[in-house]
Short mmCIF file of C-alpha atoms in Angstrom, two decimals:
data_model
loop_
_atom_site.label_atom_id
_atom_site.label_comp_id
_atom_site.label_asym_id
_atom_site.label_seq_id
_atom_site.Cartn_x
_atom_site.Cartn_y
_atom_site.Cartn_z
CA MET A 1 0.00 0.00 0.00
CA THR A 2 1.36 3.39 -0.86
CA THR A 3 0.47 6.48 1.07
CA THR A 4 -0.28 9.45 -1.10
CA ILE A 5 1.35 12.65 0.04
CA LYS A 6 -0.34 15.93 -0.58
CA THR A 7 2.03 18.60 -1.83
CA PRO A 8 3.20 21.21 -1.14
CA ILE A 9 4.09 19.77 2.25
CA TYR A 10 3.62 22.39 4.96
CA LEU A 11 6.73 22.82 7.12
CA ASP A 12 6.24 26.46 8.04
CA TYR A 13 4.22 26.21 11.27
CA ALA A 14 6.31 28.98 12.83
CA ALA A 15 4.96 31.36 10.18
CA THR A 16 1.34 30.41 10.69
CA CYS A 17 -0.87 27.36 11.21
CA PRO A 18 -4.05 25.99 9.71
CA VAL A 19 -6.99 26.69 12.00
CA ASP A 20 -7.98 23.56 13.90
CA PRO A 21 -11.41 22.40 12.58
CA VAL A 22 -12.64 22.19 16.20
CA VAL A 23 -11.81 25.89 16.56
CA VAL A 24 -13.62 26.79 13.33
CA ASP A 25 -16.77 24.99 14.50
CA LYS A 26 -16.73 26.92 17.74
CA MET A 27 -16.33 30.26 15.92
CA ILE A 28 -19.03 29.95 13.27
CA PRO A 29 -22.12 30.83 15.37
CA TYR A 30 -20.44 34.10 16.35
CA PHE A 31 -20.52 35.32 12.76
CA THR A 32 -24.17 34.70 12.00
CA GLU A 33 -26.11 34.13 15.24
CA THR A 34 -24.36 35.58 18.26
CA TYR A 35 -23.08 38.56 16.34
CA GLY A 36 -23.55 41.25 18.97
CA ASN A 37 -21.02 43.88 19.91
CA ALA A 38 -19.40 42.82 23.17
CA ALA A 39 -19.61 46.41 24.32
CA SER A 40 -23.41 46.60 23.87
CA ARG A 41 -24.75 46.52 27.40
CA THR A 42 -28.40 47.09 26.52
CA HIS A 43 -29.54 43.83 24.90
CA PRO A 44 -28.99 40.06 24.87
CA TYR A 45 -26.91 40.11 21.66
CA GLY A 46 -24.32 42.21 23.41
CA TRP A 47 -24.50 40.19 26.63
CA ALA A 48 -23.96 36.93 24.78
CA ALA A 49 -20.99 38.33 22.88
CA GLU A 50 -19.48 39.68 26.08
CA GLU A 51 -19.92 36.35 27.81
CA ALA A 52 -18.20 34.56 24.93
CA VAL A 53 -15.29 37.00 25.08
CA GLU A 54 -14.95 36.57 28.84
CA ASN A 55 -14.99 32.79 28.55
CA ALA A 56 -12.21 33.03 25.96
CA ARG A 57 -10.27 35.37 28.20
CA VAL A 58 -10.39 32.77 30.97
CA GLU A 59 -8.99 30.10 28.62
CA VAL A 60 -6.17 32.30 27.34
CA ALA A 61 -5.27 33.31 30.91
CA LYS A 62 -5.28 29.71 32.13
CA LEU A 63 -2.69 28.69 29.54
CA ILE A 64 -0.14 31.13 30.96
CA GLY A 65 -1.08 31.15 34.66
CA ALA A 66 -2.55 34.67 34.53
CA GLU A 67 -5.76 36.24 35.81
CA PRO A 68 -8.38 36.88 33.10
CA LYS A 69 -8.30 40.61 33.87
CA GLU A 70 -4.62 40.64 32.92
CA ILE A 71 -5.39 39.73 29.30
CA SER A 72 -5.99 42.56 26.82
CA PHE A 73 -7.00 41.44 23.36
CA THR A 74 -5.27 43.09 20.40
CA SER A 75 -5.09 42.57 16.64
CA GLY A 76 -2.00 40.38 17.00
CA ALA A 77 1.42 40.17 18.55
CA THR A 78 2.92 42.98 16.50
CA GLU A 79 0.39 45.32 18.06
CA SER A 80 1.00 43.77 21.48
CA ASP A 81 4.76 44.36 21.16
CA ASN A 82 4.16 47.95 20.09
CA LEU A 83 1.72 48.54 22.94
CA ALA A 84 3.96 46.98 25.58
CA ILE A 85 7.14 48.78 24.59
CA LYS A 86 5.84 52.18 23.53
CA GLY A 87 3.09 52.12 26.16
CA VAL A 88 5.46 51.45 29.06
CA ALA A 89 8.15 53.78 27.74
CA GLU A 90 5.67 56.61 27.40
CA TYR A 91 4.04 55.99 30.78
CA LEU A 92 7.40 55.87 32.59
CA ARG A 93 9.02 58.66 30.57
CA ASP A 94 9.66 60.72 33.69
CA LYS A 95 11.15 57.79 35.57
CA GLY A 96 13.75 56.85 32.98
CA LYS A 97 14.46 56.43 29.31
CA HIS A 98 16.60 53.32 29.07
CA ILE A 99 15.38 50.10 27.47
CA ILE A 100 17.24 46.80 27.17
CA THR A 101 16.52 44.29 24.43
CA VAL A 102 18.33 41.69 22.31
CA ALA A 103 19.77 41.75 18.79
CA THR A 104 17.74 38.70 17.71
CA GLU A 105 14.31 40.03 18.66
CA HIS A 106 11.44 40.15 16.20
CA LYS A 107 11.23 43.34 14.13
CA ALA A 108 8.07 44.35 16.00
CA VAL A 109 10.22 44.74 19.12
CA LEU A 110 13.36 46.10 17.45
CA ASP A 111 11.52 48.66 15.37
CA SER A 112 9.40 49.80 18.32
CA CYS A 113 12.64 50.36 20.24
CA LYS A 114 14.15 52.16 17.25
CA TYR A 115 11.10 54.41 17.12
CA LEU A 116 11.63 55.32 20.78
CA GLU A 117 15.34 55.83 20.23
CA LEU A 118 14.60 58.44 17.58
CA ARG A 119 12.45 60.23 20.17
CA GLY A 120 15.00 60.41 22.94
CA HIS A 121 15.10 56.97 24.54
CA ASP A 122 18.33 55.07 24.97
CA VAL A 123 18.29 51.43 23.83
CA THR A 124 20.85 48.75 24.72
CA LEU A 125 20.92 45.79 22.32
CA LEU A 126 22.36 42.70 23.98
CA SER A 127 24.36 40.27 21.86
CA VAL A 128 23.74 36.51 21.83
CA ASP A 129 26.07 33.53 21.94
CA ASN A 130 26.53 31.01 19.10
CA ASP A 131 23.33 29.24 20.11
CA GLY A 132 21.41 32.51 20.00
CA LEU A 133 21.05 32.71 23.79
CA VAL A 134 21.40 35.67 26.10
CA SER A 135 22.13 35.30 29.84
CA ALA A 136 20.54 36.88 32.89
CA GLN A 137 24.03 38.13 33.78
CA GLN A 138 24.18 40.13 30.54
CA VAL A 139 20.86 41.73 31.45
CA ALA A 140 22.09 42.42 35.00
CA ASP A 141 25.21 44.11 33.65
CA ALA A 142 23.16 46.31 31.32
CA ILE A 143 20.59 47.54 33.87
CA ARG A 144 21.10 51.19 34.88
CA GLU A 145 19.42 53.65 37.23
CA ASP A 146 17.19 54.86 34.43
CA THR A 147 16.26 51.46 32.96
CA VAL A 148 12.48 51.15 32.69
CA LEU A 149 11.99 48.04 30.57
CA VAL A 150 13.73 44.81 29.59
CA SER A 151 12.31 43.03 26.54
CA VAL A 152 13.61 39.53 25.76
CA MET A 153 11.74 37.15 23.48
CA PHE A 154 10.70 33.81 24.94
CA ALA A 155 11.78 31.70 21.97
CA ASN A 156 13.25 32.77 18.68
CA ASN A 157 11.15 32.53 15.55
CA GLU A 158 14.01 31.50 13.27
CA THR A 159 15.86 29.00 15.44
CA GLY A 160 13.45 28.06 18.22
CA ALA A 161 16.10 28.89 20.87
CA ILE A 162 14.46 29.38 24.28
CA GLN A 163 15.89 32.21 26.39
CA PRO A 164 16.37 31.83 30.18
CA ILE A 165 13.13 33.69 30.84
CA ALA A 166 12.67 32.67 34.49
CA ASP A 167 16.20 33.83 35.36
CA ILE A 168 15.76 37.14 33.59
CA GLY A 169 12.31 37.58 35.16
CA ALA A 170 13.65 36.98 38.67
CA LEU A 171 16.46 39.43 38.07
CA CYS A 172 14.17 42.17 36.74
CA HIS A 173 11.79 41.62 39.67
CA ASP A 174 14.68 42.06 42.11
CA ARG A 175 15.92 45.16 40.35
CA LYS A 176 12.40 46.58 40.00
CA VAL A 177 12.58 46.88 36.23
CA LEU A 178 9.58 45.82 34.14
CA PHE A 179 10.07 42.70 32.05
CA HIS A 180 8.32 42.15 28.71
CA THR A 181 8.62 39.02 26.62
CA ASP A 182 7.46 38.39 23.07
CA ALA A 183 6.18 34.84 23.52
CA VAL A 184 4.62 34.37 20.09
CA GLN A 185 6.52 31.20 19.26
CA ALA A 186 6.45 29.70 22.76
CA PHE A 187 2.80 30.37 23.62
CA GLY A 188 0.81 27.14 23.57
CA LYS A 189 3.90 25.14 22.57
CA ILE A 190 5.71 24.88 25.91
CA PRO A 191 4.62 25.56 29.51
CA ILE A 192 4.55 29.24 30.44
CA ASP A 193 3.78 30.53 33.93
CA VAL A 194 3.82 34.31 34.22
CA GLN A 195 3.86 34.07 38.03
CA ALA A 196 6.73 31.63 38.41
CA MET A 197 8.68 33.37 35.65
CA ASN A 198 8.08 36.92 36.94
CA ILE A 199 6.84 38.15 33.58
CA ASP A 200 5.21 41.60 33.69
CA LEU A 201 4.10 41.94 30.08
CA MET A 202 3.80 39.25 27.44
CA SER A 203 2.82 39.39 23.76
CA ILE A 204 1.01 36.38 22.33
CA SER A 205 -0.69 35.53 19.08
CA ASP A 206 -3.49 33.17 18.20
CA HIS A 207 -2.65 32.08 14.66
CA LYS A 208 0.51 30.24 15.73
CA VAL A 209 -1.59 27.93 17.91
CA TYR A 210 -4.17 26.80 15.35
CA GLY A 211 -6.53 29.71 15.83
CA PRO A 212 -7.51 32.41 13.32
CA LYS A 213 -5.27 35.29 12.26
CA GLY A 214 -5.97 38.85 13.32
CA VAL A 215 -6.18 38.39 17.06
CA GLY A 216 -3.56 38.37 19.78
CA ALA A 217 -3.21 39.58 23.32
CA LEU A 218 -0.99 41.42 25.71
CA PHE A 219 -0.68 40.10 29.24
CA VAL A 220 -0.37 43.08 31.58
CA ARG A 221 0.39 42.21 35.20
CA ARG A 222 -2.05 43.71 37.74
CA ARG A 223 -0.40 42.87 41.04
CA ARG A 224 3.17 42.99 42.33
CA PRO A 225 3.78 45.13 40.44
CA ARG A 226 0.72 46.71 38.88
CA VAL A 227 1.86 47.55 35.38
CA ARG A 228 0.50 50.67 33.77
CA LEU A 229 0.91 51.76 30.20
CA THR A 230 -0.16 54.55 27.91
CA PRO A 231 -2.60 53.26 25.29
CA GLN A 232 -1.49 53.54 21.69
CA ILE A 233 -4.95 53.24 20.13
CA HIS A 234 -7.51 55.65 21.51
CA GLY A 235 -11.27 55.41 21.39
CA GLY A 236 -14.02 53.74 23.35
CA GLY A 237 -11.82 52.57 26.19
CA HIS A 238 -12.21 48.85 25.56
CA GLU A 239 -9.92 46.32 27.24
CA ARG A 240 -9.61 48.37 30.45
CA GLY A 241 -8.50 51.31 28.42
CA ASN A 242 -5.42 49.50 27.15
CA ARG A 243 -6.73 49.04 23.64
CA SER A 244 -9.80 50.66 22.18
CA GLY A 245 -11.71 49.14 19.30
CA THR A 246 -14.67 46.80 18.88
CA LEU A 247 -13.64 43.32 19.88
CA ASN A 248 -13.29 40.72 17.13
CA VAL A 249 -15.65 38.32 18.87
CA PRO A 250 -15.49 35.28 16.54
CA ALA A 251 -11.67 35.41 16.45
CA ILE A 252 -11.47 35.83 20.23
CA VAL A 253 -13.78 32.83 20.67
CA GLY A 254 -11.38 30.91 18.39
CA PHE A 255 -8.44 32.14 20.46
CA GLY A 256 -10.07 30.77 23.62
CA GLU A 257 -10.80 27.42 22.04
CA ALA A 258 -7.32 27.14 20.52
CA SER A 259 -5.86 27.93 23.95
CA ARG A 260 -7.98 25.25 25.61
CA ILE A 261 -6.90 22.62 23.08
CA ALA A 262 -3.25 23.64 23.44
CA ARG A 263 -3.43 23.46 27.24
CA GLU A 264 -5.18 20.10 27.43
CA GLY A 265 -3.01 18.44 24.82
CA MET A 266 0.31 20.10 25.51
CA THR A 267 2.25 17.24 27.09
CA ALA A 268 1.33 14.79 24.35
CA GLU A 269 1.84 17.35 21.61
CA ILE A 270 5.31 18.31 22.81
CA ALA A 271 6.35 14.65 22.83
CA LYS A 272 4.95 13.95 19.38
CA THR A 273 6.31 17.12 17.75
CA LYS A 274 9.74 16.69 19.28
CA GLU A 275 9.92 13.08 18.14
CA LEU A 276 9.14 14.09 14.54
CA ARG A 277 11.56 17.02 14.64
CA ASP A 278 14.37 14.87 16.03
CA TYR A 279 13.64 12.26 13.37
CA LEU A 280 13.93 14.85 10.60
CA ARG A 281 17.06 16.38 12.12
CA ASP A 282 18.80 13.06 12.65
CA ARG A 283 18.04 11.81 9.16
CA LEU A 284 19.13 15.03 7.43
CA MET A 285 22.29 15.43 9.49
CA GLY A 286 23.07 11.72 9.29
CA GLU A 287 22.46 11.19 5.59
CA ILE A 288 23.80 14.45 4.13
CA SER A 289 27.33 15.67 4.83
CA HIS A 290 28.27 19.23 5.82
CA VAL A 291 24.98 20.14 7.44
CA VAL A 292 25.12 22.61 10.34
CA LEU A 293 22.45 22.94 13.05
CA ASN A 294 21.66 26.59 13.78
CA GLY A 295 20.57 27.12 17.36
CA PRO A 296 20.93 25.08 20.50
CA ARG A 297 20.36 21.33 20.58
CA GLU A 298 18.55 21.60 23.91
CA HIS A 299 16.67 24.68 25.16
CA MET A 300 14.66 24.88 22.00
CA LEU A 301 11.06 24.63 20.90
CA PRO A 302 9.91 21.13 19.97
CA GLY A 303 8.91 21.94 16.38
CA HIS A 304 11.80 24.07 15.12
CA LEU A 305 14.68 22.94 12.92
CA ASN A 306 17.09 25.39 11.31
CA LEU A 307 19.87 23.90 9.22
CA SER A 308 22.54 25.25 6.89
CA PHE A 309 23.59 23.14 3.92
CA GLU A 310 27.12 24.23 3.30
CA TYR A 311 28.31 25.26 -0.17
CA ILE A 312 24.77 25.67 -1.49
CA GLU A 313 22.96 28.98 -1.71
CA GLY A 314 19.60 28.89 0.09
CA GLU A 315 17.41 30.31 -2.63
CA SER A 316 18.60 27.82 -5.24
CA LEU A 317 17.76 25.08 -2.76
CA LEU A 318 14.32 26.56 -2.15
CA MET A 319 13.69 26.50 -5.90
CA ALA A 320 14.34 22.77 -5.87
CA LEU A 321 12.05 22.36 -2.89
CA LYS A 322 8.98 23.89 -4.44
CA ASP A 323 6.95 20.93 -3.17
CA ILE A 324 7.77 21.96 0.40
CA ALA A 325 6.57 25.11 2.14
CA LEU A 326 9.43 26.33 4.31
CA SER A 327 11.53 29.45 4.77
CA SER A 328 15.15 30.41 4.27
CA GLY A 329 17.60 32.75 5.95
CA SER A 330 18.89 33.56 2.52
CA ALA A 331 18.98 37.20 1.49
CA CYS A 332 17.30 36.45 -1.79
CA THR A 333 13.99 35.66 -0.14
CA SER A 334 13.75 39.16 1.24
CA ALA A 335 13.65 42.55 -0.40
CA SER A 336 16.96 43.50 1.18
CA LEU A 337 20.02 41.58 0.09
CA GLU A 338 21.17 40.96 3.65
CA PRO A 339 20.92 37.43 5.00
CA SER A 340 19.09 36.72 8.27
CA TYR A 341 20.11 39.17 11.01
CA VAL A 342 19.25 36.54 13.60
CA LEU A 343 21.74 34.02 12.22
CA ARG A 344 24.34 36.75 11.72
CA ALA A 345 23.95 37.84 15.36
CA MET A 346 24.68 34.23 16.36
CA GLY A 347 28.03 34.55 14.63
CA LEU A 348 27.19 32.61 11.49
CA ASN A 349 29.15 33.79 8.51
CA ASP A 350 27.28 35.06 5.48
CA GLU A 351 27.72 31.82 3.53
CA LEU A 352 26.07 29.74 6.24
CA ALA A 353 23.32 32.28 6.70
CA HIS A 354 22.68 32.24 2.94
CA SER A 355 22.49 28.43 3.00
CA SER A 356 20.00 28.08 5.84
CA LEU A 357 16.55 26.54 5.80
CA ARG A 358 13.97 26.76 8.56
CA MET A 359 11.60 23.82 8.81
CA THR A 360 8.91 23.95 11.47
CA ILE A 361 6.76 20.99 12.36
CA GLY A 362 3.27 21.11 13.80
CA ARG A 363 0.09 19.35 14.78
CA PHE A 364 -0.72 17.94 11.36
CA THR A 365 2.77 16.91 10.22
CA LYS A 366 3.13 13.23 9.26
CA ARG A 367 6.24 11.09 9.30
CA GLU A 368 5.75 10.09 5.65
CA GLU A 369 5.90 13.76 4.73
CA LEU A 370 9.25 14.07 6.46
CA ASP A 371 10.56 11.00 4.61
CA TYR A 372 9.59 12.67 1.35
CA VAL A 373 11.38 15.87 2.43
CA VAL A 374 14.55 13.97 3.34
CA GLU A 375 14.67 12.17 -0.02
CA LEU A 376 14.05 15.39 -1.95
CA LEU A 377 16.73 17.26 0.00
CA LYS A 378 19.28 14.48 -0.44
CA LYS A 379 18.75 14.49 -4.19
CA HIS A 380 18.91 18.25 -4.65
CA VAL A 381 21.71 18.97 -2.21
CA GLU A 382 23.83 16.52 -4.17
CA ARG A 383 22.78 18.01 -7.51
CA LEU A 384 23.47 21.59 -6.42
CA ARG A 385 26.79 20.70 -4.83
CA GLU A 386 27.86 19.10 -8.11
CA MET A 387 27.11 22.52 -9.60
CA SER A 388 28.86 24.50 -6.84
CA PRO A 389 32.39 25.84 -7.39
CA LEU A 390 32.77 26.12 -3.61
CA TRP A 391 32.06 22.43 -3.13
CA GLU A 392 34.61 21.63 -5.87
CA MET A 393 37.26 23.72 -4.12
CA VAL A 394 36.55 22.06 -0.78
CA GLN A 395 36.84 18.63 -2.45
CA GLU A 396 40.22 19.72 -3.82
CA GLY A 397 41.28 20.63 -0.29
CA ILE A 398 41.24 24.40 -0.81
CA ASP A 399 40.47 26.51 2.27
CA LEU A 400 37.76 28.93 1.14
CA ASN A 401 38.90 31.47 3.70
CA SER A 402 42.32 31.63 2.03
CA ILE A 403 40.83 33.02 -1.19
CA GLN A 404 40.65 36.72 -1.95
CA TRP A 405 37.07 37.02 -3.17
CA SER A 406 36.00 39.92 -5.29
CA ALA A 407 33.11 41.50 -3.43
CA HIS A 408 30.37 42.86 -5.62
CA MET B 1 9.54 35.06 -5.76
CA ALA B 2 8.27 34.21 -9.22
CA TYR B 3 10.83 33.14 -11.80
CA SER B 4 10.50 33.37 -15.55
CA ASP B 5 10.02 30.09 -17.40
CA LYS B 6 13.48 30.46 -18.95
CA VAL B 7 15.17 30.81 -15.57
CA ILE B 8 13.37 27.72 -14.31
CA GLU B 9 14.24 25.81 -17.47
CA HIS B 10 17.97 26.61 -17.15
CA TYR B 11 17.90 25.91 -13.42
CA GLU B 12 16.30 22.51 -13.90
CA ASN B 13 18.34 21.59 -16.98
CA PRO B 14 21.55 23.58 -16.71
CA ARG B 15 23.78 23.39 -19.81
CA ASN B 16 27.50 22.75 -19.64
CA VAL B 17 27.93 22.11 -15.92
CA GLY B 18 31.43 20.93 -15.21
CA SER B 19 35.10 21.78 -15.10
CA MET B 20 38.06 21.80 -17.46
CA ASP B 21 41.74 21.54 -16.65
CA LYS B 22 42.75 24.96 -15.32
CA SER B 23 46.39 24.38 -16.23
CA ASP B 24 45.66 23.73 -19.90
CA ASP B 25 46.98 26.65 -21.98
CA ASP B 26 43.91 26.51 -24.21
CA VAL B 27 41.58 26.93 -21.22
CA GLY B 28 40.65 30.27 -19.69
CA THR B 29 39.10 30.32 -16.21
CA GLY B 30 37.14 33.14 -14.61
CA ILE B 31 35.99 32.99 -11.00
CA VAL B 32 33.93 35.95 -9.85
CA GLY B 33 31.73 36.86 -6.91
CA ALA B 34 32.09 36.01 -3.24
CA PRO B 35 30.46 33.44 -0.97
CA ALA B 36 29.52 36.20 1.46
CA CYS B 37 27.45 37.88 -1.24
CA GLY B 38 25.66 34.65 -2.04
CA ASP B 39 27.04 34.17 -5.55
CA VAL B 40 30.25 32.66 -6.92
CA MET B 41 30.55 31.81 -10.60
CA LYS B 42 33.30 29.79 -12.22
CA LEU B 43 33.23 29.97 -16.00
CA GLN B 44 35.74 28.21 -18.23
CA ILE B 45 36.30 28.40 -21.97
CA LYS B 46 38.39 26.28 -24.29
CA VAL B 47 39.76 28.22 -27.24
CA GLU B 48 41.09 26.94 -30.56
CA ASP B 49 42.23 29.38 -33.28
CA GLY B 50 40.50 32.28 -31.56
CA VAL B 51 37.16 30.48 -31.37
CA ILE B 52 35.54 29.20 -28.19
CA THR B 53 35.01 25.49 -28.81
CA ASP B 54 33.74 24.54 -25.35
CA ALA B 55 32.49 26.22 -22.20
CA LYS B 56 31.76 24.93 -18.71
CA PHE B 57 30.45 26.51 -15.54
CA LYS B 58 29.84 25.92 -11.89
CA THR B 59 27.78 28.39 -9.88
CA TYR B 60 27.02 28.86 -6.21
CA GLY B 61 24.06 31.18 -6.11
CA CYS B 62 20.37 31.63 -6.61
CA GLY B 63 18.42 30.21 -9.53
CA SER B 64 18.91 33.39 -11.58
CA ALA B 65 22.68 33.20 -11.11
CA ILE B 66 22.69 29.56 -12.22
CA ALA B 67 20.52 30.39 -15.23
CA SER B 68 22.68 33.41 -16.19
CA SER B 69 25.87 31.36 -16.20
CA SER B 70 24.23 28.44 -17.98
CA LEU B 71 22.94 30.80 -20.67
CA VAL B 72 26.34 32.42 -21.19
CA THR B 73 28.09 29.08 -21.69
CA GLU B 74 25.49 28.23 -24.30
CA TRP B 75 25.96 31.54 -26.09
CA VAL B 76 29.74 31.64 -26.20
CA LYS B 77 30.26 28.19 -27.70
CA GLY B 78 31.35 28.74 -31.30
CA MET B 79 31.94 32.48 -30.78
CA LYS B 80 35.18 34.26 -31.51
CA ILE B 81 36.69 35.46 -28.26
CA GLU B 82 36.41 39.12 -29.38
CA ASP B 83 32.68 38.63 -29.86
CA ALA B 84 32.28 36.83 -26.53
CA ALA B 85 33.99 39.76 -24.83
CA GLU B 86 31.24 42.00 -26.16
CA ILE B 87 28.41 40.20 -24.34
CA GLN B 88 26.50 42.67 -22.21
CA ASN B 89 24.62 41.88 -19.03
CA SER B 90 21.55 43.62 -20.48
CA GLN B 91 21.29 40.87 -23.12
CA ILE B 92 21.15 38.29 -20.33
CA VAL B 93 18.54 40.31 -18.43
CA GLU B 94 16.41 40.47 -21.55
CA GLU B 95 16.75 36.81 -22.51
CA LEU B 96 15.94 35.55 -18.98
CA SER B 97 13.46 38.33 -18.08
CA LEU B 98 15.35 39.00 -14.84
CA PRO B 99 13.66 41.37 -12.37
CA PRO B 100 15.64 44.39 -11.07
CA VAL B 101 16.63 42.60 -7.85
CA LYS B 102 18.37 39.91 -9.96
CA ILE B 103 20.32 42.16 -12.32
CA HIS B 104 23.49 41.57 -10.29
CA CYS B 105 23.35 37.92 -11.45
CA SER B 106 23.64 39.02 -15.07
CA VAL B 107 26.47 41.42 -14.21
CA LEU B 108 28.30 38.56 -12.57
CA ALA B 109 27.89 36.35 -15.66
CA GLU B 110 29.28 39.13 -17.87
CA ASP B 111 32.20 39.56 -15.46
CA ALA B 112 32.79 35.80 -15.49
CA ILE B 113 33.12 35.48 -19.27
CA LYS B 114 35.37 38.56 -19.40
CA ALA B 115 37.54 37.13 -16.62
CA ALA B 116 37.81 33.78 -18.43
CA ILE B 117 38.87 35.51 -21.68
CA LYS B 118 41.39 37.62 -19.80
CA ASP B 119 42.84 34.51 -18.16
CA TYR B 120 43.11 32.78 -21.52
CA GLN B 121 44.75 35.80 -23.13
CA SER B 122 47.27 36.20 -20.32
CA LYS B 123 48.25 32.54 -20.77
CA GLN B 124 48.73 33.10 -24.48
CA GLY B 125 50.72 36.27 -23.84
CA ALA B 126 52.98 34.47 -21.40
CA GLY B 127 53.43 31.64 -23.89
CA SER B 128 54.40 33.89 -26.83
CA ASP B 129 57.16 35.65 -24.92
CA SER B 130 59.69 33.05 -25.92
#
């Protein structure tokens, strides 16, 4: 019996996920039947919508050990990052103007910090080690009198590297500096406890955990300390004034359901995803030579795998892999011609960054799909290396670093 | 990114992949680009009586870089070296319908054929000194 494999095979779960059919079923009545505005206090349509939103809020809060009141719904994690960073910076402007973050953060964090820098804030960008990790000691050394916020992502989107969040949280708590984490990749994938980890603000998104796009949340701590921020979107004062705008009720209902499924199935899902990821990693690294793992071997998300195939340029490899949906750290996939800044910050040279592929595994990935991916990669890596002058030089024993290349 | 049919065709069926003996006096070798920039092209020509009788390439780079070098090896076979030296990157851009972001691939292919001709000519010059 042969199993038929549907192509393109989806290995880009870190970018987004299909919505779980259970989640879709739960959402549908909120488009056509229970369609009230959650802010309408004068009739049953509004009451039902509000109740649905509050039930979802409880589910989202439960997944991270928060109180429901500490969850503010937003349009997604980019907005949450903007709100957390700009909102805290603006609120605490008179207290201090120093912010600490990390070179490998998502652009939503880096560009929010850059925005503040242009308006008089001082930003310290911490470097990472070869695994992409930052230490609590680095944060401790960077904290100053006027530091108001530390923002360190929970797990990196490109490599899956998990930062020492509990250590950094404890440190910030001791030093009385607010701690924000962009937990988009980690949320729903690994256990998160905002209490135990001393997290003050946390950005999360729904579409990475099998819910719909267009909804996210910001966790804002209410006790010890009570975190205050200046809203960035003004209007009707929804979400305790943190974020005005009519709530996207169907999406929020989906967010709640996706959170419930993630919480109840987490232990089993971690084991299953990790087993598949390790299988893919071990086969690729075992059956193809000169493959480099980008990121740590431990301390990483269960579904991430970032590999560089030496002496092959990433985009040419992607062209051969058109039956597989994945992403590359190669410059050619972006409008700028710079390769991945995350991999560069980890000390990878440009060649390795250009040759990198990110494969992310999720709930619906099957082992047969991974077997197909391995066979396809083996075939095309060999073909492209036969075509690569760098591979030829290495076979002849030439050290590529000894050559004077003509930059262009 | 969407590729033109011609780029895909060259990428999937590249012409003249391979290497010739660098030390052969009739062979000119051009290696251009840098790994850090994401493209390295090696283009070799074999010349007899001023005519390019064979051409080979190896390219590390994106699909457009592979297609550009493949196309150039196809073009130069049978050309006089003076004519091959006249190949312009704009001809490659036109033939492969390269978008602006890929023009550097065509520039590299032009540089590669010029470098190979120069290498061949310097070998000939060195040989005729005696």
